[in-house]
CSV table of C-alpha atoms in Angstrom, one decimal:
chain,number,residue,atom,x,y,z
A,295,UNK,CA,34.4,-54.0,-38.0
A,296,UNK,CA,37.1,-56.6,-39.6
A,297,UNK,CA,40.7,-55.8,-38.9
A,298,UNK,CA,42.8,-57.1,-41.6
A,299,UNK,CA,45.0,-58.4,-39.0
A,300,UNK,CA,42.1,-60.9,-38.0
A,301,UNK,CA,41.7,-61.8,-42.1
A,302,UNK,CA,45.2,-62.2,-43.6
A,303,UNK,CA,47.8,-65.2,-43.1
A,304,UNK,CA,50.8,-65.9,-44.7
A,305,UNK,CA,52.7,-69.5,-45.0
A,306,UNK,CA,53.4,-71.3,-48.6
A,307,UNK,CA,54.7,-69.5,-51.4
A,308,UNK,CA,51.2,-68.3,-53.5
A,309,UNK,CA,51.8,-71.0,-56.3
A,310,UNK,CA,52.0,-73.3,-53.5
A,311,UNK,CA,49.1,-72.6,-51.4
A,312,UNK,CA,47.2,-72.0,-55.2
A,313,UNK,CA,48.0,-75.3,-55.9
A,314,UNK,CA,46.9,-77.5,-52.8
A,315,UNK,CA,44.1,-75.2,-51.6
A,316,UNK,CA,42.3,-73.0,-55.2
A,317,UNK,CA,38.7,-74.6,-55.9
A,318,UNK,CA,37.4,-74.2,-59.0
A,319,UNK,CA,34.1,-74.2,-60.6
A,320,UNK,CA,32.2,-76.9,-62.4
A,321,UNK,CA,31.2,-74.7,-64.8
A,322,UNK,CA,33.8,-72.2,-67.1
A,323,UNK,CA,33.4,-68.7,-65.9
A,324,UNK,CA,32.8,-67.6,-69.6
A,325,UNK,CA,29.5,-69.6,-69.2
A,326,UNK,CA,28.2,-67.3,-66.1
A,327,UNK,CA,26.5,-64.7,-66.0
A,328,UNK,CA,26.6,-61.8,-64.1
A,329,UNK,CA,26.1,-61.0,-61.3
A,330,UNK,CA,25.4,-64.2,-60.3
A,331,UNK,CA,23.4,-65.6,-57.1
A,332,UNK,CA,26.4,-67.9,-55.4
A,333,UNK,CA,27.1,-69.8,-51.9
A,334,UNK,CA,24.5,-72.5,-50.1
A,335,UNK,CA,22.5,-70.0,-48.9
A,336,UNK,CA,22.3,-67.8,-51.4
A,337,UNK,CA,24.1,-65.0,-49.7
A,338,UNK,CA,27.0,-64.3,-52.1
A,339,UNK,CA,26.1,-62.0,-55.1
A,340,UNK,CA,29.2,-62.3,-57.8
A,341,UNK,CA,29.7,-59.1,-59.7
A,342,UNK,CA,32.6,-60.3,-62.0
A,343,UNK,CA,35.6,-63.3,-62.4
A,344,UNK,CA,37.8,-64.9,-64.2
A,345,UNK,CA,41.2,-66.5,-64.4
A,346,UNK,CA,44.1,-64.2,-64.7
A,347,UNK,CA,48.2,-63.4,-64.3
A,348,UNK,CA,47.8,-64.5,-60.6
A,349,UNK,CA,44.9,-66.8,-60.1
A,350,UNK,CA,41.3,-66.8,-60.5
A,351,UNK,CA,40.2,-63.1,-59.2
A,352,UNK,CA,36.6,-62.3,-58.0
A,353,UNK,CA,34.8,-59.5,-56.7
A,354,UNK,CA,31.3,-60.4,-55.1
A,355,UNK,CA,29.4,-59.4,-52.0
A,356,UNK,CA,28.4,-60.9,-48.9
A,357,UNK,CA,24.6,-60.2,-48.5
A,358,UNK,CA,23.9,-61.4,-45.2
A,359,UNK,CA,26.6,-58.9,-43.4
A,360,UNK,CA,27.1,-56.3,-46.2
A,361,UNK,CA,30.2,-56.0,-47.6
A,362,UNK,CA,31.4,-56.3,-51.3
A,363,UNK,CA,35.4,-57.5,-51.5
A,364,UNK,CA,37.8,-58.8,-54.3
A,365,UNK,CA,39.7,-61.9,-53.7
A,366,UNK,CA,42.5,-63.9,-55.8
A,367,UNK,CA,42.0,-67.5,-55.3
A,368,UNK,CA,41.9,-67.7,-51.2
A,369,UNK,CA,43.4,-64.7,-50.5
A,370,UNK,CA,41.8,-61.6,-49.6
A,371,UNK,CA,42.3,-58.6,-51.5
A,372,UNK,CA,40.5,-55.7,-50.2
A,373,UNK,CA,36.7,-54.6,-49.2
A,374,UNK,CA,34.8,-52.5,-48.1
A,375,UNK,CA,31.2,-52.0,-46.9
A,376,UNK,CA,27.9,-51.5,-48.5
A,377,UNK,CA,24.3,-51.1,-47.9
A,378,UNK,CA,23.0,-47.3,-46.3
A,379,UNK,CA,23.4,-48.8,-42.6
A,380,UNK,CA,27.1,-49.3,-42.9
A,381,UNK,CA,28.1,-46.2,-45.4
A,382,UNK,CA,27.8,-43.1,-43.5
A,383,UNK,CA,29.4,-39.9,-44.1
A,384,UNK,CA,31.8,-38.5,-41.2
A,385,UNK,CA,30.0,-35.2,-40.3
A,386,UNK,CA,26.3,-36.8,-41.5
A,387,UNK,CA,24.9,-40.6,-41.3
A,388,UNK,CA,22.5,-39.2,-43.8
A,389,UNK,CA,23.5,-38.6,-47.7
A,390,UNK,CA,24.4,-34.8,-47.0
A,391,UNK,CA,28.4,-35.4,-47.6
A,392,UNK,CA,29.6,-38.3,-50.1
A,393,UNK,CA,30.4,-41.7,-48.6
A,394,UNK,CA,33.9,-42.5,-47.4
A,395,UNK,CA,34.5,-45.1,-50.3
A,396,UNK,CA,32.5,-43.0,-53.4
A,397,UNK,CA,30.5,-44.5,-55.4
A,398,UNK,CA,31.2,-47.4,-57.8
A,399,UNK,CA,30.4,-46.8,-62.1
A,400,UNK,CA,27.1,-48.3,-60.8
A,401,UNK,CA,26.1,-45.7,-58.6
A,402,UNK,CA,26.2,-48.0,-55.5
A,403,UNK,CA,28.0,-46.1,-52.2
A,404,UNK,CA,30.7,-47.6,-51.0
A,405,UNK,CA,32.0,-47.3,-47.6
A,406,UNK,CA,35.0,-47.6,-45.5
A,407,UNK,CA,37.3,-50.8,-45.8
A,408,UNK,CA,36.4,-53.8,-43.5
A,409,UNK,CA,39.6,-53.7,-42.1
A,410,UNK,CA,42.4,-51.0,-41.5
A,411,UNK,CA,46.0,-51.8,-43.0
A,412,UNK,CA,45.5,-49.7,-45.8
A,413,UNK,CA,44.3,-47.0,-43.9
A,414,UNK,CA,47.4,-47.5,-41.9
A,415,UNK,CA,49.4,-46.9,-44.7
A,416,UNK,CA,48.1,-43.8,-45.1
A,417,UNK,CA,49.6,-42.8,-42.1
A,418,UNK,CA,52.8,-42.0,-44.0
A,419,UNK,CA,51.8,-38.6,-44.3
A,420,UNK,CA,51.5,-37.9,-40.3
A,421,UNK,CA,54.9,-38.3,-40.2
A,422,UNK,CA,57.0,-34.3,-40.5
A,423,UNK,CA,59.6,-34.3,-43.5
A,424,UNK,CA,61.1,-31.1,-42.8
A,425,UNK,CA,60.8,-27.7,-45.1
A,426,UNK,CA,62.2,-29.0,-48.1
A,427,UNK,CA,58.9,-31.3,-48.7
A,428,UNK,CA,56.6,-29.9,-51.5
A,429,UNK,CA,52.8,-29.1,-50.6
A,430,UNK,CA,50.4,-31.7,-50.2
A,431,UNK,CA,49.2,-30.9,-54.3
A,432,UNK,CA,52.6,-31.0,-55.5
A,433,UNK,CA,53.4,-34.4,-54.0
A,434,UNK,CA,53.9,-38.0,-56.2
A,435,UNK,CA,53.6,-41.1,-54.6
A,436,UNK,CA,54.3,-44.9,-56.2
A,437,UNK,CA,51.8,-48.0,-55.4
A,438,UNK,CA,53.4,-51.0,-55.5
A,439,UNK,CA,50.7,-53.9,-55.5
A,440,UNK,CA,46.7,-52.2,-56.0
A,441,UNK,CA,44.6,-54.6,-54.6
A,442,UNK,CA,41.0,-53.0,-54.0
A,443,UNK,CA,42.6,-49.8,-55.2
A,444,UNK,CA,41.8,-48.3,-51.5
A,445,UNK,CA,45.4,-46.6,-50.9
A,446,UNK,CA,45.6,-45.6,-54.7
A,447,UNK,CA,42.6,-44.1,-54.1
A,448,UNK,CA,43.1,-42.2,-50.8
A,449,UNK,CA,45.9,-40.3,-52.7
A,450,UNK,CA,43.6,-39.6,-55.7
A,451,UNK,CA,41.7,-37.7,-53.2
A,452,UNK,CA,44.2,-35.4,-51.9
A,453,UNK,CA,45.5,-34.7,-55.7
A,454,UNK,CA,48.7,-36.6,-54.3
A,455,UNK,CA,49.5,-38.5,-58.2
A,456,UNK,CA,49.9,-41.9,-58.0
A,457,UNK,CA,52.1,-44.5,-60.3
A,458,UNK,CA,50.6,-47.9,-59.4
A,459,UNK,CA,52.2,-50.7,-60.6
A,460,UNK,CA,50.1,-53.8,-60.5
A,461,UNK,CA,51.1,-57.2,-62.3
A,462,UNK,CA,47.7,-58.6,-62.8
A,463,UNK,CA,45.2,-56.9,-65.3
A,464,UNK,CA,42.5,-58.3,-64.0
A,465,UNK,CA,42.8,-56.8,-60.1
A,466,UNK,CA,43.4,-53.3,-61.7
A,467,UNK,CA,40.2,-53.8,-64.2
A,468,UNK,CA,37.8,-54.7,-61.1
A,469,UNK,CA,39.4,-52.2,-58.7
A,470,UNK,CA,38.3,-49.4,-61.2
A,471,UNK,CA,35.2,-51.0,-61.7
A,472,UNK,CA,33.9,-52.2,-58.7
A,473,UNK,CA,35.9,-50.0,-56.0
A,474,UNK,CA,35.8,-46.5,-57.4
A,475,UNK,CA,39.4,-46.5,-58.4
A,476,UNK,CA,38.3,-43.8,-61.6
A,477,UNK,CA,41.4,-41.6,-61.4
A,478,UNK,CA,43.4,-45.1,-62.4
A,479,UNK,CA,41.3,-46.7,-65.7
A,480,UNK,CA,42.6,-49.8,-67.1
A,481,UNK,CA,43.6,-48.1,-70.8
A,482,UNK,CA,47.0,-46.8,-71.7
A,483,UNK,CA,47.9,-43.4,-72.1
A,484,UNK,CA,48.5,-42.3,-75.1
A,485,UNK,CA,52.0,-41.2,-73.9
A,486,UNK,CA,52.5,-44.7,-72.3
A,487,UNK,CA,54.0,-45.5,-75.5
A,488,UNK,CA,57.2,-43.9,-74.5
A,489,UNK,CA,59.2,-45.5,-71.9
A,490,UNK,CA,56.9,-45.7,-69.1
A,491,UNK,CA,60.1,-45.6,-66.8
A,492,UNK,CA,60.4,-42.2,-68.1
A,493,UNK,CA,56.9,-40.5,-67.4
A,494,UNK,CA,57.0,-37.9,-64.6
A,495,UNK,CA,55.8,-38.9,-61.0
A,496,UNK,CA,53.5,-36.0,-61.2
A,497,UNK,CA,51.2,-37.3,-63.8
A,498,UNK,CA,48.6,-40.6,-62.9
A,499,UNK,CA,49.6,-43.3,-64.2
A,500,UNK,CA,49.5,-47.4,-64.5
A,501,UNK,CA,51.7,-50.6,-65.5
A,502,UNK,CA,50.8,-54.0,-65.8
A,503,UNK,CA,54.4,-55.0,-64.3
A,504,UNK,CA,56.4,-56.7,-61.3
A,505,UNK,CA,57.1,-53.9,-59.0
A,506,UNK,CA,61.0,-54.9,-58.8
A,507,UNK,CA,61.3,-54.1,-62.7
A,508,UNK,CA,59.8,-51.1,-62.9
A,509,UNK,CA,61.9,-49.7,-59.9
A,510,UNK,CA,64.8,-51.4,-61.2
A,511,UNK,CA,64.1,-49.4,-64.4
A,512,UNK,CA,63.3,-46.2,-62.4
A,513,UNK,CA,66.0,-45.8,-60.7
A,514,UNK,CA,68.4,-46.3,-63.8
A,515,UNK,CA,66.2,-43.5,-65.1
A,516,UNK,CA,67.0,-41.2,-62.4
A,517,UNK,CA,70.4,-42.0,-62.2
A,518,UNK,CA,71.0,-41.2,-65.7
A,519,UNK,CA,69.8,-37.7,-64.8
A,520,UNK,CA,71.7,-34.6,-63.9
A,521,UNK,CA,72.4,-34.0,-60.4
A,522,UNK,CA,69.9,-31.0,-59.8
A,523,UNK,CA,67.3,-32.8,-61.9
A,524,UNK,CA,66.8,-35.9,-60.0
A,525,UNK,CA,64.9,-34.8,-57.4
A,526,UNK,CA,61.8,-33.1,-59.8
A,527,UNK,CA,61.9,-37.0,-60.9
A,528,UNK,CA,61.6,-38.9,-57.5
A,529,UNK,CA,58.3,-40.2,-55.4
A,530,UNK,CA,57.5,-38.4,-52.1
A,531,UNK,CA,56.0,-41.4,-51.1
A,532,UNK,CA,56.6,-45.5,-51.9
A,533,UNK,CA,53.8,-47.9,-50.7
A,534,UNK,CA,54.9,-50.9,-51.0
A,535,UNK,CA,51.8,-53.7,-50.1
A,536,UNK,CA,52.3,-56.9,-52.2
A,537,UNK,CA,51.0,-59.3,-49.8
A,538,UNK,CA,49.1,-62.4,-51.9
A,539,UNK,CA,48.2,-66.0,-51.8
A,540,UNK,CA,49.6,-66.3,-48.0
A,541,UNK,CA,53.2,-65.3,-48.8
A,542,UNK,CA,55.1,-61.8,-50.2
A,543,UNK,CA,57.1,-62.1,-52.8
A,544,UNK,CA,60.7,-62.6,-51.7
A,545,UNK,CA,62.6,-60.9,-54.7
A,546,UNK,CA,60.8,-57.1,-53.7
A,547,UNK,CA,62.1,-57.6,-49.8
A,548,UNK,CA,65.6,-57.6,-50.7
A,549,UNK,CA,68.5,-55.0,-49.9
A,550,UNK,CA,68.9,-54.4,-53.5
A,551,UNK,CA,64.9,-53.5,-53.9
A,552,UNK,CA,65.6,-50.6,-51.1
A,553,UNK,CA,68.3,-49.5,-52.2
A,554,UNK,CA,66.9,-49.1,-55.6
A,555,UNK,CA,63.6,-47.4,-53.9
A,556,UNK,CA,66.1,-45.2,-52.3
A,557,UNK,CA,67.1,-43.7,-55.8
A,558,UNK,CA,63.1,-43.4,-57.2
A,559,UNK,CA,62.3,-41.7,-54.0
A,560,UNK,CA,62.8,-38.1,-52.6
A,561,UNK,CA,65.9,-37.8,-49.8
A,562,UNK,CA,63.0,-36.8,-47.4
A,563,UNK,CA,60.4,-39.0,-48.8
A,564,UNK,CA,58.2,-41.4,-46.7
A,565,UNK,CA,58.3,-45.5,-47.2
A,566,UNK,CA,55.7,-47.2,-46.1
A,567,UNK,CA,55.7,-51.4,-46.3
A,568,UNK,CA,53.1,-53.6,-45.3
A,569,UNK,CA,54.1,-56.9,-43.9
A,570,UNK,CA,51.1,-59.5,-42.5
A,571,UNK,CA,52.8,-62.6,-40.6
A,572,UNK,CA,53.8,-63.4,-37.1
A,573,UNK,CA,55.0,-60.7,-34.9
A,574,UNK,CA,58.3,-62.6,-34.1
A,575,UNK,CA,59.4,-64.9,-36.3
A,576,UNK,CA,62.5,-65.3,-39.0
A,577,UNK,CA,59.7,-63.4,-41.9
A,578,UNK,CA,59.5,-60.2,-39.6
A,579,UNK,CA,62.7,-59.8,-38.4
A,580,UNK,CA,64.6,-60.5,-42.0
A,581,UNK,CA,62.4,-57.8,-42.8
A,582,UNK,CA,62.7,-55.2,-40.5
A,583,UNK,CA,66.9,-56.3,-40.2
A,584,UNK,CA,66.9,-55.5,-44.1
A,585,UNK,CA,65.3,-52.5,-43.4
A,586,UNK,CA,67.4,-51.0,-41.4
A,587,UNK,CA,70.0,-52.1,-42.7
A,588,UNK,CA,68.9,-49.8,-45.7
A,589,UNK,CA,67.6,-46.7,-44.5
A,590,UNK,CA,68.1,-44.5,-41.4
A,591,UNK,CA,65.1,-44.9,-39.2
A,592,UNK,CA,62.3,-47.0,-39.3
A,593,UNK,CA,59.3,-46.9,-37.3
A,594,UNK,CA,56.3,-49.9,-37.2
A,595,UNK,CA,52.7,-49.8,-36.7
A,596,UNK,CA,50.4,-52.5,-36.4
A,597,UNK,CA,46.4,-52.4,-37.0
A,598,UNK,CA,45.2,-54.1,-34.2
A,599,UNK,CA,42.9,-51.5,-33.4
A,600,UNK,CA,41.1,-53.8,-30.7
A,601,UNK,CA,44.2,-53.6,-28.7
A,602,UNK,CA,45.0,-49.9,-29.0
A,603,UNK,CA,44.3,-49.3,-25.4
A,604,UNK,CA,45.4,-52.6,-24.0
A,605,UNK,CA,48.4,-53.7,-26.3
A,606,UNK,CA,49.6,-56.2,-28.4
A,607,UNK,CA,49.2,-59.6,-26.4
A,608,UNK,CA,51.3,-62.1,-27.9
A,609,UNK,CA,53.8,-63.0,-30.2
A,610,UNK,CA,52.7,-66.1,-32.2
A,611,UNK,CA,49.3,-64.5,-33.7
A,612,UNK,CA,49.1,-63.0,-36.8
A,613,UNK,CA,49.2,-59.6,-36.8
A,614,UNK,CA,49.3,-57.1,-40.1
A,615,UNK,CA,52.4,-54.4,-39.6
A,616,UNK,CA,53.5,-51.2,-41.7
A,617,UNK,CA,57.0,-50.8,-41.6
A,618,UNK,CA,57.8,-46.7,-42.2
A,619,UNK,CA,61.1,-45.7,-42.8
A,620,UNK,CA,63.1,-42.8,-44.1
A,621,UNK,CA,66.6,-42.3,-45.7
A,622,UNK,CA,67.3,-38.9,-44.6
A,623,UNK,CA,69.5,-38.8,-41.2
A,624,UNK,CA,67.5,-35.1,-40.4
A,625,UNK,CA,64.2,-36.7,-40.7
A,626,UNK,CA,63.0,-38.2,-36.7
A,627,UNK,CA,60.0,-39.5,-38.4
A,628,UNK,CA,58.2,-37.5,-35.6
A,629,UNK,CA,54.0,-37.7,-36.0
A,630,UNK,CA,52.3,-34.4,-36.3
A,631,UNK,CA,48.4,-34.2,-35.2
A,632,UNK,CA,46.1,-35.1,-37.9
A,633,UNK,CA,42.8,-32.9,-38.9
A,634,UNK,CA,39.6,-33.0,-40.7
A,635,UNK,CA,41.8,-32.6,-43.9
A,636,UNK,CA,43.3,-36.4,-43.5
A,637,UNK,CA,40.4,-38.1,-43.2
A,638,UNK,CA,38.9,-37.3,-45.8
A,639,UNK,CA,35.7,-37.9,-45.1
A,640,UNK,CA,36.0,-41.5,-43.2
A,641,UNK,CA,35.1,-42.4,-39.9
A,642,UNK,CA,38.1,-45.3,-39.8
A,643,UNK,CA,40.5,-42.8,-41.0
A,644,UNK,CA,39.3,-40.9,-38.2
A,645,UNK,CA,39.9,-43.4,-35.5
A,646,UNK,CA,42.8,-44.5,-36.4
A,647,UNK,CA,45.0,-41.3,-37.0
A,648,UNK,CA,43.5,-40.0,-33.7
A,649,UNK,CA,44.7,-42.9,-31.8
A,650,UNK,CA,47.6,-43.9,-34.6
A,651,UNK,CA,50.9,-43.4,-31.9
A,652,UNK,CA,49.3,-46.4,-29.3
A,653,UNK,CA,49.4,-48.6,-32.4
A,654,UNK,CA,53.6,-48.7,-32.0
A,655,UNK,CA,55.3,-51.7,-32.2
A,656,UNK,CA,59.0,-50.8,-30.2
A,657,UNK,CA,61.7,-53.0,-32.4
A,658,UNK,CA,63.0,-55.0,-29.8
A,659,UNK,CA,59.8,-56.5,-30.1
A,660,UNK,CA,60.8,-58.2,-33.3
A,661,UNK,CA,64.4,-58.4,-33.1
A,662,UNK,CA,64.6,-59.4,-29.7
A,663,UNK,CA,67.7,-58.6,-27.4
A,664,UNK,CA,71.0,-58.0,-27.7
A,665,UNK,CA,71.7,-61.9,-27.3
A,666,UNK,CA,68.9,-63.0,-29.3
A,667,UNK,CA,69.5,-64.7,-32.5
A,668,UNK,CA,68.7,-61.8,-34.6
A,669,UNK,CA,71.1,-59.5,-32.9
A,670,UNK,CA,74.1,-61.3,-33.0
A,671,UNK,CA,74.2,-63.2,-36.3
A,672,UNK,CA,72.5,-59.7,-37.5
A,673,UNK,CA,74.0,-60.4,-40.9
A,674,UNK,CA,71.8,-64.1,-41.4
A,675,UNK,CA,68.3,-61.9,-41.3
A,676,UNK,CA,69.7,-59.4,-44.3
A,677,UNK,CA,67.9,-60.6,-47.7
A,678,UNK,CA,69.6,-60.2,-50.8
A,679,UNK,CA,69.6,-60.8,-53.7
A,680,UNK,CA,72.2,-63.9,-53.5
A,681,UNK,CA,70.8,-65.1,-49.4
A,682,UNK,CA,67.2,-64.3,-49.3
A,683,UNK,CA,65.7,-66.7,-46.4
A,684,UNK,CA,62.0,-65.2,-46.4
A,685,UNK,CA,60.4,-68.0,-49.0
A,686,UNK,CA,61.6,-70.6,-46.5
A,687,UNK,CA,60.7,-68.7,-43.4
A,688,UNK,CA,57.2,-68.2,-44.3
A,689,UNK,CA,56.3,-71.7,-45.5
A,690,UNK,CA,55.6,-73.0,-42.1
A,691,UNK,CA,51.7,-71.5,-41.6
A,692,UNK,CA,50.4,-71.7,-45.1
A,693,UNK,CA,47.7,-74.2,-43.3
A,694,UNK,CA,47.1,-72.0,-40.4
A,695,UNK,CA,46.4,-69.2,-43.0
A,696,UNK,CA,43.6,-71.1,-44.8
A,697,UNK,CA,42.5,-72.4,-42.0
A,698,UNK,CA,42.1,-68.5,-40.3
A,699,UNK,CA,40.7,-67.1,-43.8
A,700,UNK,CA,37.6,-69.3,-43.5
A,701,UNK,CA,36.9,-68.6,-39.6
A,702,UNK,CA,36.9,-64.7,-40.1
A,703,UNK,CA,35.0,-64.8,-43.3
A,704,UNK,CA,31.9,-66.6,-43.7
A,705,UNK,CA,32.5,-70.6,-45.3
A,706,UNK,CA,30.3,-69.1,-48.5
A,707,UNK,CA,33.0,-66.2,-49.7
A,708,UNK,CA,35.0,-68.8,-50.5
A,709,UNK,CA,33.4,-71.3,-51.7
A,710,UNK,CA,31.7,-69.4,-54.2
A,711,UNK,CA,32.2,-69.3,-58.1
């Protein structure tokens, strides 16, 4: 099974990486009929592609191994297993139960994700929130960054109402068509003619805009309400996953961003922030330092399930981590035991959740000792709108990101247009 930490790397900003490494098809996308067999050995079936806001967005299937994926230029946005032998349900290997990923609009059965990172974010539900938390069916979540829609769909299956904020409408359309995101059709709702920032959080909704813009405006709306009315308009969870093109947008990781997130999230809510990069680096240190400055408590977990028993062996390898944070001083982020209701028919989720605590990374592993630069010059690592080292900190590894992409997935998947 592929691990996202073995797939994703980052470096230059998304625009730089795209400009340097993106290859364009010699035929305009509009002249290609889909599905289209491509690749040197005919092992890639392209289902759809088009030039959009963030680059050339494509959905295709790798036929030898048997998985479907979405990419934007040379960034992998998501992927699931396909084929009868890879899409078995949790309770049986036959089709008496629905497959983990459901079916797409054409009835194709979809399995678990080919990597574990999105499942790792869903572990936010395992943290104890105390007696004030509403029951699951009364909860809501803000999802910033859609990708293939795997996290948003997981919330839909649990009746947790999701607000999806995705800047690229092509990504949203393809997640709906090819990855079973049927709870969030890419068409405007009638009630979206009102301000998108004022819609109740327990209403399934989608918005095509920058995540920072949505959170800023939503925070203004919440602050305009009476104190008693605010919690009703706040989210139980905020899922933050904006990695693309080998980097993350620096403006979505500042203290000002997290201050607005705290406003739109319930006091007992949980924030899940995905990050891909070197475990010990200025980028990871600045993100963690800023989160710790903004929230009462954070815990960090990795997705290297192949190292679940041995522990992480190296600090200078790319890895996918999720920071889970709370703003409540009364929540210690203790983890409850998972059960069948949490797995929603997923083999991968059961494996991950039952071993979740083994994946924790001590903050000292990233920040170092009290004498390290990250500790003694802590203020230099706090990201703000006026002081933000994140873009520069990500620049050095862009070429490594592209090289690793071509190692962990067949070259045909990146060359097929």
